[in-house]
PDB file of C-alpha atoms in Angstrom:
ATOM      1  CA  MET A  12     -16.614   7.546  19.252  1.00 92.00           C
ATOM      2  CA  ASP A  13     -14.365   4.950  21.050  1.00 95.00           C
ATOM      3  CA  GLY A  14     -15.824   1.808  21.921  1.00 96.00           C
ATOM      4  CA  LEU A  15     -19.222   2.559  19.506  1.00 97.00           C
ATOM      5  CA  THR A  16     -20.482   0.306  17.344  1.00 97.00           C
ATOM      6  CA  PHE A  17     -21.784   1.546  13.962  1.00 97.00           C
ATOM      7  CA  VAL A  18     -24.234   0.070  11.361  1.00 97.00           C
ATOM      8  CA  PRO A  19     -24.889   0.455   7.427  1.00 96.00           C
ATOM      9  CA  LEU A  20     -28.461   1.165   6.725  1.00 95.00           C
ATOM     10  CA  ASP A  21     -28.122  -0.122   3.184  1.00 91.00           C
ATOM     11  CA  ARG A  22     -25.606  -1.783   0.914  1.00 89.00           C
ATOM     12  CA  PRO A  23     -24.501   0.854  -1.582  1.00 82.00           C
ATOM     13  CA  GLU A  24     -23.982   0.423  -5.679  1.00 86.00           C
ATOM     14  CA  HIS A  25     -20.034  -0.518  -5.993  1.00 86.00           C
ATOM     15  CA  GLY A  26     -19.984  -1.505  -2.016  1.00 89.00           C
ATOM     16  CA  GLU A  27     -19.410  -4.275  -0.495  1.00 93.00           C
ATOM     17  CA  VAL A  28     -20.878  -3.281   3.373  1.00 93.00           C
ATOM     18  CA  ASP A  29     -24.469  -4.076   4.163  1.00 94.00           C
ATOM     19  CA  ALA A  30     -27.031  -4.075   7.090  1.00 94.00           C
ATOM     20  CA  SER A  31     -25.176  -7.366   8.776  1.00 95.00           C
ATOM     21  CA  THR A  32     -21.873  -5.739   8.553  1.00 96.00           C
ATOM     22  CA  ARG A  33     -20.753  -4.266  11.790  1.00 97.00           C
ATOM     23  CA  PHE A  34     -17.958  -1.404  12.466  1.00 97.00           C
ATOM     24  CA  ALA A  35     -15.991  -1.347  16.505  1.00 97.00           C
ATOM     25  CA  TYR A  36     -15.126   2.118  16.490  1.00 97.00           C
ATOM     26  CA  HIS A  37     -11.681   3.138  18.405  1.00 97.00           C
ATOM     27  CA  GLU A  38     -10.792   6.837  18.993  1.00 97.00           C
ATOM     28  CA  ARG A  39      -7.764   8.696  20.820  1.00 97.00           C
ATOM     29  CA  ASP A  40      -5.849  11.889  20.031  1.00 96.00           C
ATOM     30  CA  GLY A  41      -7.447  12.288  16.837  1.00 96.00           C
ATOM     31  CA  ALA A  42      -6.709   8.873  15.519  1.00 98.00           C
ATOM     32  CA  VAL A  43      -9.624   6.833  14.752  1.00 98.00           C
ATOM     33  CA  TRP A  44      -9.778   3.151  13.524  1.00 98.00           C
ATOM     34  CA  ALA A  45     -12.502   0.475  13.271  1.00 98.00           C
ATOM     35  CA  GLU A  46     -12.578  -3.367  12.977  1.00 98.00           C
ATOM     36  CA  TYR A  47     -15.459  -4.932  11.112  1.00 98.00           C
ATOM     37  CA  SER A  48     -16.585  -7.811   9.405  1.00 98.00           C
ATOM     38  CA  GLY A  49     -20.375  -9.222   8.701  1.00 96.00           C
ATOM     39  CA  GLY A  50     -22.244 -10.020   5.325  1.00 94.00           C
ATOM     40  CA  ASP A  51     -19.920 -10.306   2.694  1.00 95.00           C
ATOM     41  CA  ILE A  52     -17.096  -9.090   4.424  1.00 97.00           C
ATOM     42  CA  VAL A  53     -14.951 -11.545   6.459  1.00 98.00           C
ATOM     43  CA  ARG A  54     -12.451  -8.992   7.773  1.00 98.00           C
ATOM     44  CA  GLY A  55     -11.982  -5.010   7.058  1.00 98.00           C
ATOM     45  CA  ARG A  56      -9.718  -2.519   9.182  1.00 98.00           C
ATOM     46  CA  LEU A  57      -9.853   1.071   8.809  1.00 98.00           C
ATOM     47  CA  VAL A  58      -7.337   3.927   9.942  1.00 98.00           C
ATOM     48  CA  GLY A  59      -7.377   7.704   9.868  1.00 98.00           C
ATOM     49  CA  THR A  60      -8.122  10.762  11.477  1.00 98.00           C
ATOM     50  CA  ARG A  61     -10.825  12.953  12.818  1.00 98.00           C
ATOM     51  CA  HIS A  62     -10.628  16.821  12.832  1.00 97.00           C
ATOM     52  CA  GLU A  63     -13.485  17.863  14.432  1.00 96.00           C
ATOM     53  CA  ASP A  64     -17.013  16.703  12.700  1.00 97.00           C
ATOM     54  CA  GLU A  65     -14.700  15.025  10.079  1.00 98.00           C
ATOM     55  CA  LEU A  66     -13.656  11.767   9.785  1.00 98.00           C
ATOM     56  CA  ASP A  67     -10.600  10.813   6.656  1.00 98.00           C
ATOM     57  CA  PHE A  68      -9.615   7.131   6.421  1.00 98.00           C
ATOM     58  CA  ARG A  69      -8.013   4.638   4.622  1.00 98.00           C
ATOM     59  CA  TYR A  70      -9.789   0.918   4.899  1.00 98.00           C
ATOM     60  CA  VAL A  71      -8.954  -2.635   3.410  1.00 98.00           C
ATOM     61  CA  GLN A  72     -10.985  -5.166   3.484  1.00 98.00           C
ATOM     62  CA  LEU A  73     -11.358  -8.989   2.925  1.00 98.00           C
ATOM     63  CA  ASN A  74     -14.181 -10.511   1.375  1.00 97.00           C
ATOM     64  CA  ARG A  75     -15.873 -13.904   1.337  1.00 96.00           C
ATOM     65  CA  SER A  76     -14.865 -14.879  -2.102  1.00 96.00           C
ATOM     66  CA  GLY A  77     -11.399 -14.352  -1.043  1.00 97.00           C
ATOM     67  CA  GLY A  78     -11.101 -10.868  -2.717  1.00 97.00           C
ATOM     68  CA  THR A  79      -9.200  -7.899  -0.903  1.00 98.00           C
ATOM     69  CA  ALA A  80     -10.115  -4.761  -1.809  1.00 97.00           C
ATOM     70  CA  SER A  81      -8.919  -1.056  -0.326  1.00 98.00           C
ATOM     71  CA  GLY A  82     -10.070   2.604  -0.605  1.00 98.00           C
ATOM     72  CA  HIS A  83     -10.016   6.007   0.774  1.00 98.00           C
ATOM     73  CA  CYS A  84     -13.163   7.516   3.117  1.00 98.00           C
ATOM     74  CA  VAL A  85     -14.180  10.778   4.399  1.00 98.00           C
ATOM     75  CA  SER A  86     -17.141  10.972   6.718  1.00 98.00           C
ATOM     76  CA  ARG A  87     -19.194  13.943   8.362  1.00 98.00           C
ATOM     77  CA  VAL A  88     -20.329  12.958  11.927  1.00 98.00           C
ATOM     78  CA  SER A  89     -23.435  14.182  12.799  1.00 98.00           C
ATOM     79  CA  LEU A  90     -26.041  13.737  16.009  1.00 96.00           C
ATOM     80  CA  LEU A  91     -29.601  12.021  15.740  1.00 96.00           C
ATOM     81  CA  PRO A  92     -32.163  13.565  16.988  1.00 95.00           C
ATOM     82  CA  ASP A  93     -32.407  10.519  19.593  1.00 94.00           C
ATOM     83  CA  GLY A  94     -28.487  10.842  20.432  1.00 94.00           C
ATOM     84  CA  ARG A  95     -27.074   8.104  18.594  1.00 96.00           C
ATOM     85  CA  LEU A  96     -23.910   9.260  16.156  1.00 97.00           C
ATOM     86  CA  ARG A  97     -24.669   9.358  12.134  1.00 98.00           C
ATOM     87  CA  LEU A  98     -21.858   9.206   9.341  1.00 98.00           C
ATOM     88  CA  ASP A  99     -22.574  10.515   6.129  1.00 98.00           C
ATOM     89  CA  GLU A 100     -19.835   8.544   3.848  1.00 97.00           C
ATOM     90  CA  THR A 101     -18.105   9.944   0.584  1.00 98.00           C
ATOM     91  CA  TRP A 102     -16.143   6.956  -0.712  1.00 97.00           C
ATOM     92  CA  GLU A 103     -13.746   5.563  -3.737  1.00 97.00           C
ATOM     93  CA  TRP A 104     -11.942   2.403  -4.357  1.00 97.00           C
ATOM     94  CA  GLU A 105      -8.340   2.789  -4.663  1.00 98.00           C
ATOM     95  CA  SER A 106      -7.511  -1.324  -5.528  1.00 97.00           C
ATOM     96  CA  ARG A 107     -10.224  -1.241  -8.335  1.00 96.00           C
ATOM     97  CA  ASP A 108     -13.176   0.867 -10.293  1.00 96.00           C
ATOM     98  CA  GLY A 109     -16.212   2.398  -8.314  1.00 95.00           C
ATOM     99  CA  LYS A 110     -16.805   5.097  -5.664  1.00 96.00           C
ATOM    100  CA  GLY A 111     -20.322   6.267  -4.022  1.00 95.00           C
ATOM    101  CA  THR A 112     -21.779   7.424  -0.773  1.00 96.00           C
ATOM    102  CA  SER A 113     -23.397   5.363   2.420  1.00 96.00           C
ATOM    103  CA  VAL A 114     -25.077   6.230   5.889  1.00 97.00           C
ATOM    104  CA  VAL A 115     -23.810   4.315   9.004  1.00 97.00           C
ATOM    105  CA  GLU A 116     -25.462   4.683  12.056  1.00 97.00           C
ATOM    106  CA  GLN A 117     -24.673   4.382  15.627  1.00 97.00           C
ATOM    107  CA  ALA A 118     -25.970   0.438  16.812  1.00 96.00           C
ATOM    108  CA  HIS A 119     -29.364   1.249  18.972  1.00 92.00           C
ATOM    109  CA  GLY A 120     -29.344  -0.083  22.666  1.00 86.00           C
ATOM    110  CA  GLN A 121     -25.455   1.877  23.067  1.00 79.00           C
ATOM    111  CA  PRO A 122     -24.754   4.771  25.540  1.00 74.00           C
ATOM    112  CA  CYS A 123     -25.866   8.197  23.575  1.00 73.00           C
ATOM    113  CA  ALA A 124     -24.204  11.228  23.167  1.00 58.00           C
ATOM    114  CA  ASP A 125     -25.752  14.122  25.520  1.00 50.00           C
ATOM    115  CA  ALA A 126     -28.395  15.976  22.982  1.00 40.00           C
ATOM    116  CA  GLY A 127     -26.685  19.299  23.981  1.00 40.00           C
ATOM    117  CA  ARG A 128     -22.856  18.681  23.216  1.00 44.00           C
ATOM    118  CA  PRO A 129     -21.103  17.798  20.351  1.00 44.00           C
ATOM    119  CA  PRO A 130     -20.165  14.121  19.371  1.00 47.00           C
ATOM    120  CA  SER A 131     -16.653  13.008  20.852  1.00 47.00           C
TER     121      SER A 131
END
C-alpha cells in the first residue's frame, strides 16, 4: 500500500469524507499511516497497523468549519478485478456520536497489484 492514493466512493452518513477526499497511504514493517484532505477535510491523519488483509487504525481530522474529530477504523483489504486495491471500512467516532461503513478504492491510473498475488 506504500505510495498508493485511495478515494472514497461516496459520503457515508455521519462521515465527513467524500469522493473529493484523497488518502495518501504509507506502509512499512506492519505499520500503516496516511495523510488526507479534500472536500470538507482540511487536514487528516491516520496511523495504525496491518496484519494480513486487515488494517486497524485511529484517525484525527480538521474540517473546513474549524472542528476537529477523531475515531477508530478497521478496514479489510481486497483486490479488485482490475488489480486495484479496495478497503471496506467499519468506523466509529471516538470524539462524538456516530459510526458507519465506507468503501475507499485505489485511485485509477496508479500501478496495480499482480492479479495472482495477495495485496501488499
